[in-house]
Short mmCIF file of C-alpha atoms in Angstrom, two decimals:
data_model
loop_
_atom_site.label_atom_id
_atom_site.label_comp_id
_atom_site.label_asym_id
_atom_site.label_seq_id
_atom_site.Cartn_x
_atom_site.Cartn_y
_atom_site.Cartn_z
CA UNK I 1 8.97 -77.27 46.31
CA UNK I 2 10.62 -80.57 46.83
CA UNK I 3 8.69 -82.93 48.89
CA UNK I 4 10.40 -82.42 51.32
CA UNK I 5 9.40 -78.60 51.47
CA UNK I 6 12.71 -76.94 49.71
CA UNK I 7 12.57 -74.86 46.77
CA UNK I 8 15.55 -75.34 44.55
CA UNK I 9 16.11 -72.56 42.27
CA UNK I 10 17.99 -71.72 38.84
CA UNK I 11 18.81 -68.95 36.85
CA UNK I 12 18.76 -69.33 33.00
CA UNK I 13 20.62 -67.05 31.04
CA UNK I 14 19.93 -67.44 27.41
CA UNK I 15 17.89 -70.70 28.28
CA UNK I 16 16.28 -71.52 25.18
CA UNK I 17 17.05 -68.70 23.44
CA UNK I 18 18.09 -70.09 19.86
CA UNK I 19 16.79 -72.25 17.66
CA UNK I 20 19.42 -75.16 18.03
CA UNK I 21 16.69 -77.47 18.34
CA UNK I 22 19.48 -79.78 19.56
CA UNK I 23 20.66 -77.77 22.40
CA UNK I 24 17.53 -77.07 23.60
CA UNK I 25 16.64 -80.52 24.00
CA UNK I 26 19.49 -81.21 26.15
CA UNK I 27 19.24 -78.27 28.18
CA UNK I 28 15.29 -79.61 28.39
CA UNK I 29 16.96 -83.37 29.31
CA UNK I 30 19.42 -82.47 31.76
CA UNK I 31 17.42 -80.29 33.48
CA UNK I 32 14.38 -82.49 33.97
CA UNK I 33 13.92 -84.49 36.63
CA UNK I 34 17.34 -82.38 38.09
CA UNK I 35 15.52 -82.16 41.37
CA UNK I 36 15.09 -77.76 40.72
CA UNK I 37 11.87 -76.89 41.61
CA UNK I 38 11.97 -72.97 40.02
CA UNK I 39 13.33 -71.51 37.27
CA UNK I 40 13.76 -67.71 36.06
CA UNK I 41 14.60 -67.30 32.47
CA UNK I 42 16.83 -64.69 32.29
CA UNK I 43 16.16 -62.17 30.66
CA UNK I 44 13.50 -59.88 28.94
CA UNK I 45 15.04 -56.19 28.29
CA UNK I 46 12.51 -53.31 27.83
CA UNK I 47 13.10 -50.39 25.09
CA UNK I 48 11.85 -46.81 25.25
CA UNK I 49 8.94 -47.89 23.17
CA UNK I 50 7.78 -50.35 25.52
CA UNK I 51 9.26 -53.29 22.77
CA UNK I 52 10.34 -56.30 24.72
CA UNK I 53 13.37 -57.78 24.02
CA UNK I 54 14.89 -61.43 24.96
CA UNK I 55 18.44 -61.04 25.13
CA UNK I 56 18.50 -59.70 21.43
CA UNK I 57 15.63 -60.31 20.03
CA UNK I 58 12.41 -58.10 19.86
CA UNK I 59 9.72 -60.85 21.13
CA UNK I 60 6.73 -58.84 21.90
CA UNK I 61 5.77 -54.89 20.30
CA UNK I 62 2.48 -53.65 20.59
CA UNK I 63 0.85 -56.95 22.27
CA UNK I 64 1.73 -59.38 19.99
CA UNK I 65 4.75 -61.68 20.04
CA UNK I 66 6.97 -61.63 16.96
CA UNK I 67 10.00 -63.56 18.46
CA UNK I 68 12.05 -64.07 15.51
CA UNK I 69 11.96 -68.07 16.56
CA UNK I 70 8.47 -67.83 16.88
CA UNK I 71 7.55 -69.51 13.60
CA UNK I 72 10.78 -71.92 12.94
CA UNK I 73 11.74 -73.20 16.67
CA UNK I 74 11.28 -76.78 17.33
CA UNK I 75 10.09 -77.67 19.72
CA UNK I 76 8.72 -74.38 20.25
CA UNK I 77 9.70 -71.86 23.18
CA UNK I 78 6.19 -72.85 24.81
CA UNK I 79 6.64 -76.69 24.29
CA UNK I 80 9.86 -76.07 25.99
CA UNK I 81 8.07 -74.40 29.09
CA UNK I 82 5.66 -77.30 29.03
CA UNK I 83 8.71 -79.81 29.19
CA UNK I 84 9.96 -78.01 32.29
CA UNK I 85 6.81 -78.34 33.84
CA UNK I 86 6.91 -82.39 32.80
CA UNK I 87 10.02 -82.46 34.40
CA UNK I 88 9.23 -81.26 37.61
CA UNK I 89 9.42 -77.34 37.70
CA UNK I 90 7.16 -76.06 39.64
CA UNK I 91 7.34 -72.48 39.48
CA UNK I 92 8.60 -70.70 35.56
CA UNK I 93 9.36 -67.24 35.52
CA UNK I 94 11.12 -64.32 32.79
CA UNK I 95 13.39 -62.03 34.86
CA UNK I 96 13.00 -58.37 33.99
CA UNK I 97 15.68 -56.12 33.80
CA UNK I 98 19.86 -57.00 34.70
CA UNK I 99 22.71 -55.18 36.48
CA UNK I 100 24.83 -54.64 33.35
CA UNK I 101 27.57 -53.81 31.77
CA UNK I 102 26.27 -52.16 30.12
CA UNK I 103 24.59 -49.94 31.96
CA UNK I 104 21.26 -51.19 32.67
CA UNK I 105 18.23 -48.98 31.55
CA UNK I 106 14.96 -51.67 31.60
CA UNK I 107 13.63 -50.12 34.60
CA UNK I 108 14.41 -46.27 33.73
CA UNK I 109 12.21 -47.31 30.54
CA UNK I 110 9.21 -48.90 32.22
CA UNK I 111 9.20 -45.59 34.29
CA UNK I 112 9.07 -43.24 31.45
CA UNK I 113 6.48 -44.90 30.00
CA UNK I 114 4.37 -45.09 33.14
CA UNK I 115 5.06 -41.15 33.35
CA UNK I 116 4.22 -40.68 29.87
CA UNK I 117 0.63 -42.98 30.06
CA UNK I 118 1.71 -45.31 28.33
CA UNK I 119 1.44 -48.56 30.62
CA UNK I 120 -1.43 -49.97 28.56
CA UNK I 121 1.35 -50.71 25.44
CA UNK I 122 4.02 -51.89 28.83
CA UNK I 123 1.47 -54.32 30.04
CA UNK I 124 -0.07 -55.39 27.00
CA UNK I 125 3.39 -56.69 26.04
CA UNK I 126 4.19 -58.90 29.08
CA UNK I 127 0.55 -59.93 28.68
CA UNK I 128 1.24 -61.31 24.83
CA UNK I 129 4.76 -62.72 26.27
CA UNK I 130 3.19 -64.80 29.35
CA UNK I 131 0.09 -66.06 27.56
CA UNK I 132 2.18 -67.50 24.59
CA UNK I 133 5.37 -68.96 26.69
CA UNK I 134 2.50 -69.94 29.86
CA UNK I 135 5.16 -68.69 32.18
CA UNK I 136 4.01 -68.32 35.98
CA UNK I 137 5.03 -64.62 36.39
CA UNK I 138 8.25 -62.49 36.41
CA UNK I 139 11.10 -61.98 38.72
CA UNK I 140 11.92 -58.10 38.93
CA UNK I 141 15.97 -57.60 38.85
CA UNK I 142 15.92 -53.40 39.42
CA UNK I 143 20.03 -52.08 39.63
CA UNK I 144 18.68 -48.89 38.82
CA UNK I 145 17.64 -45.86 40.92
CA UNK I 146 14.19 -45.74 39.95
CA UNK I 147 11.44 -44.46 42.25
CA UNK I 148 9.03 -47.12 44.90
CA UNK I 149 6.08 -46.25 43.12
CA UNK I 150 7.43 -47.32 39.53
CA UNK I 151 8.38 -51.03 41.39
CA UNK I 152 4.95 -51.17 43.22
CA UNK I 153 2.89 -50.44 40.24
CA UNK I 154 4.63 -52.85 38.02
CA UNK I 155 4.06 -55.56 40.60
CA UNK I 156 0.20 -54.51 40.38
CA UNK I 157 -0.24 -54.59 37.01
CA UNK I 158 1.88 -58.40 36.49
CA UNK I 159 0.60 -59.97 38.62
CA UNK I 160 -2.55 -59.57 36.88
CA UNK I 161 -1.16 -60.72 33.37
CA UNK I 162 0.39 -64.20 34.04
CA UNK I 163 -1.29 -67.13 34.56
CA UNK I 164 0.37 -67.80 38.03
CA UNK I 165 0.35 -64.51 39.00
CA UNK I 166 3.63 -64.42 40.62
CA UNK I 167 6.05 -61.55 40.95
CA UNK I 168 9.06 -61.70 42.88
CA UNK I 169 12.15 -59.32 43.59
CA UNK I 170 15.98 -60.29 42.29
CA UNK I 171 18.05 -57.49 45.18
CA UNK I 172 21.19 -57.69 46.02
CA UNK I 173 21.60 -53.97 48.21
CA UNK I 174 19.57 -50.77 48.74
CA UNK I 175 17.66 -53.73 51.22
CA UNK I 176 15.80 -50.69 53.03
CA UNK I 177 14.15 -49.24 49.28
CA UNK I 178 13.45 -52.78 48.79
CA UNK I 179 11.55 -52.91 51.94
CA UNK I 180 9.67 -50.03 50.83
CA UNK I 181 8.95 -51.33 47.50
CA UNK I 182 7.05 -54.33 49.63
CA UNK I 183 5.54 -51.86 52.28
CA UNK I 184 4.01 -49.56 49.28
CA UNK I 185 2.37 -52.58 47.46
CA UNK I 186 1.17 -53.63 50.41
CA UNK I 187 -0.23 -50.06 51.07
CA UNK I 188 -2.02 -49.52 48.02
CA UNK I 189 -3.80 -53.51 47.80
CA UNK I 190 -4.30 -53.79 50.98
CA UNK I 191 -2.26 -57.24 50.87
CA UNK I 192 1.38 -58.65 50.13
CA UNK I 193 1.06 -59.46 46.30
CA UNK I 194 4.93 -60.41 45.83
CA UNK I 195 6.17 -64.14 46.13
CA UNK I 196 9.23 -63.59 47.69
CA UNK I 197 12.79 -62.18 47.53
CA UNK I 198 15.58 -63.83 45.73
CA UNK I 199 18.64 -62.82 47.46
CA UNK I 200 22.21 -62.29 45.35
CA UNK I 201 24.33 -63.46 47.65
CA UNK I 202 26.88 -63.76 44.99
CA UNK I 203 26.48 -59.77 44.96
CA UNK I 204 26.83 -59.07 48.52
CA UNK I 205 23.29 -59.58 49.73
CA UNK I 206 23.23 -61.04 53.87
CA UNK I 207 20.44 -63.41 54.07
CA UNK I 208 20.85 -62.56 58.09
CA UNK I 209 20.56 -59.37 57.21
CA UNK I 210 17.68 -59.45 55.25
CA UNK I 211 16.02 -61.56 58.04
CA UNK I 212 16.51 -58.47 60.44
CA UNK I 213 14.98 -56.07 58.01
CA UNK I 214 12.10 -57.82 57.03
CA UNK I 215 11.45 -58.66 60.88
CA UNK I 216 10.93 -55.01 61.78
CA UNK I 217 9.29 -54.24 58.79
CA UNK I 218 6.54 -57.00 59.30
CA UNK I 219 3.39 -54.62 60.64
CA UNK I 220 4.33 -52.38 57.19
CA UNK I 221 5.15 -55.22 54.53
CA UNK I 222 2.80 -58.09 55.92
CA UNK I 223 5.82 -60.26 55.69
CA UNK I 224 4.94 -62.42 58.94
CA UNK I 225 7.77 -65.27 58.51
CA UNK I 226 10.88 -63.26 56.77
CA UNK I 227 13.13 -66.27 56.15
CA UNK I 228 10.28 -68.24 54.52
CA UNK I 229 9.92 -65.04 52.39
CA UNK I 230 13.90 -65.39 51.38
CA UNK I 231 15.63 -67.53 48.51
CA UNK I 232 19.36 -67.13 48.58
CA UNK I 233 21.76 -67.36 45.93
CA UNK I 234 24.88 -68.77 45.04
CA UNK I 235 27.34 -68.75 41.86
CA UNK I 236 27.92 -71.75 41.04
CA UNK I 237 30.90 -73.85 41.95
CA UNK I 238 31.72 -77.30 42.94
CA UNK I 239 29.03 -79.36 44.81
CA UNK I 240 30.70 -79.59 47.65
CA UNK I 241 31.10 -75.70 48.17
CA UNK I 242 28.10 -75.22 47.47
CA UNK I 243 26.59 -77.89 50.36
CA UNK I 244 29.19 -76.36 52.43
CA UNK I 245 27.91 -72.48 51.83
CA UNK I 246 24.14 -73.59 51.63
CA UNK I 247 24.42 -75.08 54.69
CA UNK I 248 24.54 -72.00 56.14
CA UNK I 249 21.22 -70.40 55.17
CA UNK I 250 19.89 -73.39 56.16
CA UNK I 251 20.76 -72.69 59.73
CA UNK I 252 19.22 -69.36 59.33
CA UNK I 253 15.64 -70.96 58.30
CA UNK I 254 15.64 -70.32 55.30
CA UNK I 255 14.37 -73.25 52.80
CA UNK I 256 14.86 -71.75 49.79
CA UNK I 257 17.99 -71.87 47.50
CA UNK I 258 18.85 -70.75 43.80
CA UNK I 259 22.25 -70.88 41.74
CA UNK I 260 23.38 -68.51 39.33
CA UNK I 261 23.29 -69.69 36.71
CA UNK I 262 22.60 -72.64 34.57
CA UNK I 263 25.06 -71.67 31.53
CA UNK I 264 28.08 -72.45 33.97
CA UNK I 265 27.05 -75.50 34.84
CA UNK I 266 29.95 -78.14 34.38
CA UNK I 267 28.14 -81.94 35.71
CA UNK I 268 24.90 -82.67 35.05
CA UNK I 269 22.13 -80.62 36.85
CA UNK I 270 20.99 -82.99 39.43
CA UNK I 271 24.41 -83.30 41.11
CA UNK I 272 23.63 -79.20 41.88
CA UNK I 273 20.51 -79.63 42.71
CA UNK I 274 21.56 -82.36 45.21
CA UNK I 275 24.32 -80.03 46.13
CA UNK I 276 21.93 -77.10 47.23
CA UNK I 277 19.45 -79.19 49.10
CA UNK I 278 21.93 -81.07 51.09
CA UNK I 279 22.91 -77.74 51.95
CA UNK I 280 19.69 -76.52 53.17
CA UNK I 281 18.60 -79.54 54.74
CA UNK I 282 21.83 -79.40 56.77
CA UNK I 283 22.50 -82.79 55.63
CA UNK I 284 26.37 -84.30 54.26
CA UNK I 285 26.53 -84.62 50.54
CA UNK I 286 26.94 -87.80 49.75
#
C-alpha cells in the first residue's frame, strides 16, 4: 500500500516478456518509483500436460523452468522482479488463465489434470515458476465454466508454493459462483486463504454490487469488511477520467484501485498512478 493506506494496482501484459534488454529496462525505469504498489504479470497459460506457458513460451514442464530467456536475458526475469520490488512494489503476482479470443482453456486444463491425479506435475510447475521469478503468489482470471471445487483446490495448493503466499481472484460476472469459490475454501481450511478480489470493471463488474454480495455472504466466506476485500479496475484512459471514475469507488470504501493495463500506457506511469489515487482519495488531480 501507499502510505497513505491505498493500493495502486497494474496489469502487465507481456511485461518482461522478451529479451530486449533495452525495453525491459525502461519498462523497469518508468515503472519504479510510479507510486503502484501491486503488480500482476499477465499471463501464464496452462497446457493439457500441465506445461506452463508465458504468453508463448513454455517456462516451466515437469518442475523445472526452461523459459527460453532463461539463460540469455539480461538482466534476468528475476533481477527484473527484484527491481520492482526496489522500486516500490509491494505485492508481485503471475495471473493465471485470460478471457480470450481465443477461447480460453487454462482452467478446463488444470481441471482435467486434477481429475486425472495429476496435480503433483500442476503444482510442481507453479512451484519451479515462483521460486525462480520470487513472485508473491498468483492472481486467478477463470472465464471458464469450471466447477467450485477445481477454483478452491487450486487456491489450496498456491498458496502453499509462493513465497508470499497470496492468491487472489481476477472476476468480472458469475459474482454469486465467485462467492462460492470463497465460501468453499473457506469450508474446507477452516479460514479465508484468498487476498482479495480484483474487480473488471472494464468488463462489467459493479463494485456496489460486489459490496452487497460479499455483505450477505460474510458468516459463509469470512469476508468481514467486503470493500476492503475489493480492488476495482479501470482501462486505461486519460488521467483525468480516470480521477474522475476512481473517485467513485472511493466513495464506496473501497481503497484499492488497478488499471488495465500497462502496455497502453501513453505518459509516464506515475502520472496514472497519481491519477488513480487522487481518485480514491477523493481528492482533485492536480
Amino acid at each position: 500500500m501507499t502510505p497513505s493506506g491505498y493500493d495502486l494496482g497494474l496489469y502487465g501484459q507481456g511485461l518482461f516478456d522478451t529479451d530486449d534488454d533495452a525495453r525491459n529496462r525502461r519498462a523497469l525505469q518508468d515503472l519504479s518509483g510510479s507510486g503502484f504498489t501491486s503488480l500482476v504479470l499477465f499471463t501464464l497459460h496452462v497446457h493439457p500436460s500441465g506445461d506452463l506457458y508465458l504468453g508463448d513460451n513454455v517456462i516451466a514442464r515437469d518442475g523445472v523452468v526452461v523459459y527460453r530467456w532463461k539463460d540469455t536475458q539480461d538482466p534476468s526475469f528475476p533481477a527484473l522482479v527484484r527491481g520492482l520490488r526496489a522500486g516500490g512494489f509491494r505485492t508481485v503476482l503471475f495471473s493465471i488463465g485470460f478471457g480470450g479470443p481465443p477461447a480460453p482453456e487454462d482452467w478446463q486444463h488444470i481441471q482435467d489434470l486434477l481429475d486425472h491425479g495429476k496435480a503433483g506435475v500442476l503444482v510442481a510447475n507453479f512451484k519451479a515458476v515462483a521460486a525462480w521469478t520470487g513472485v508473491d503468489g498468483f492472481d486467478f482470471d477463470c472465464e471458464e465454466d469450471v466447477r467450485v471445487g477445481t477454483i478452491a483446490t487450486m487456491t489450496t495448493e498456491l498458496v502453499k508454493v509462493a513465497p508470499g503466499g497470496v492468491v487472489t481472484y481476477c472476476p468480472y460476472n458469475r459474482t454469486q459462483w465467485w462467492v462460492d469459490c470463497l465460501a468453499e475454501v473457506r469450508r474446507a481450511r477452516g479460514t479465508q486463504l484468498v487476498r482479495g478480489l480484483n474487480l473488471q470493471v472494464y468488463g462489467g463488474a459493479d463494485p456496489v454490487e460486489w459490496i452487497s454480495a460479499l455483505t450477505a455472504a460474510k458468516d459463509r466466506t469470512g469476508v468481514a469488511d467486503p470493500a476492503a476485500f475489493l480492488s476495482a479496475g479501470q482501462s486505461v484512459s486519460p488521467p483525468a477520467e480516470l480521477t474522475e471514475e476512481f473517485a467513485e469507488y472511493g466513495r464506496a470504501g473501497l481503497r484499492a484501485g488497478f488499471l488495465w493495463q500497462y502496455g497502453r500506457f501513453e505518459l509516464p506511469a506515475r502520472d496514472y498512478a497519481k491519477a488513480v489515487l487522487a481518485g480514491l482519495s477523493e481528492r482533485s488531480h492536480p
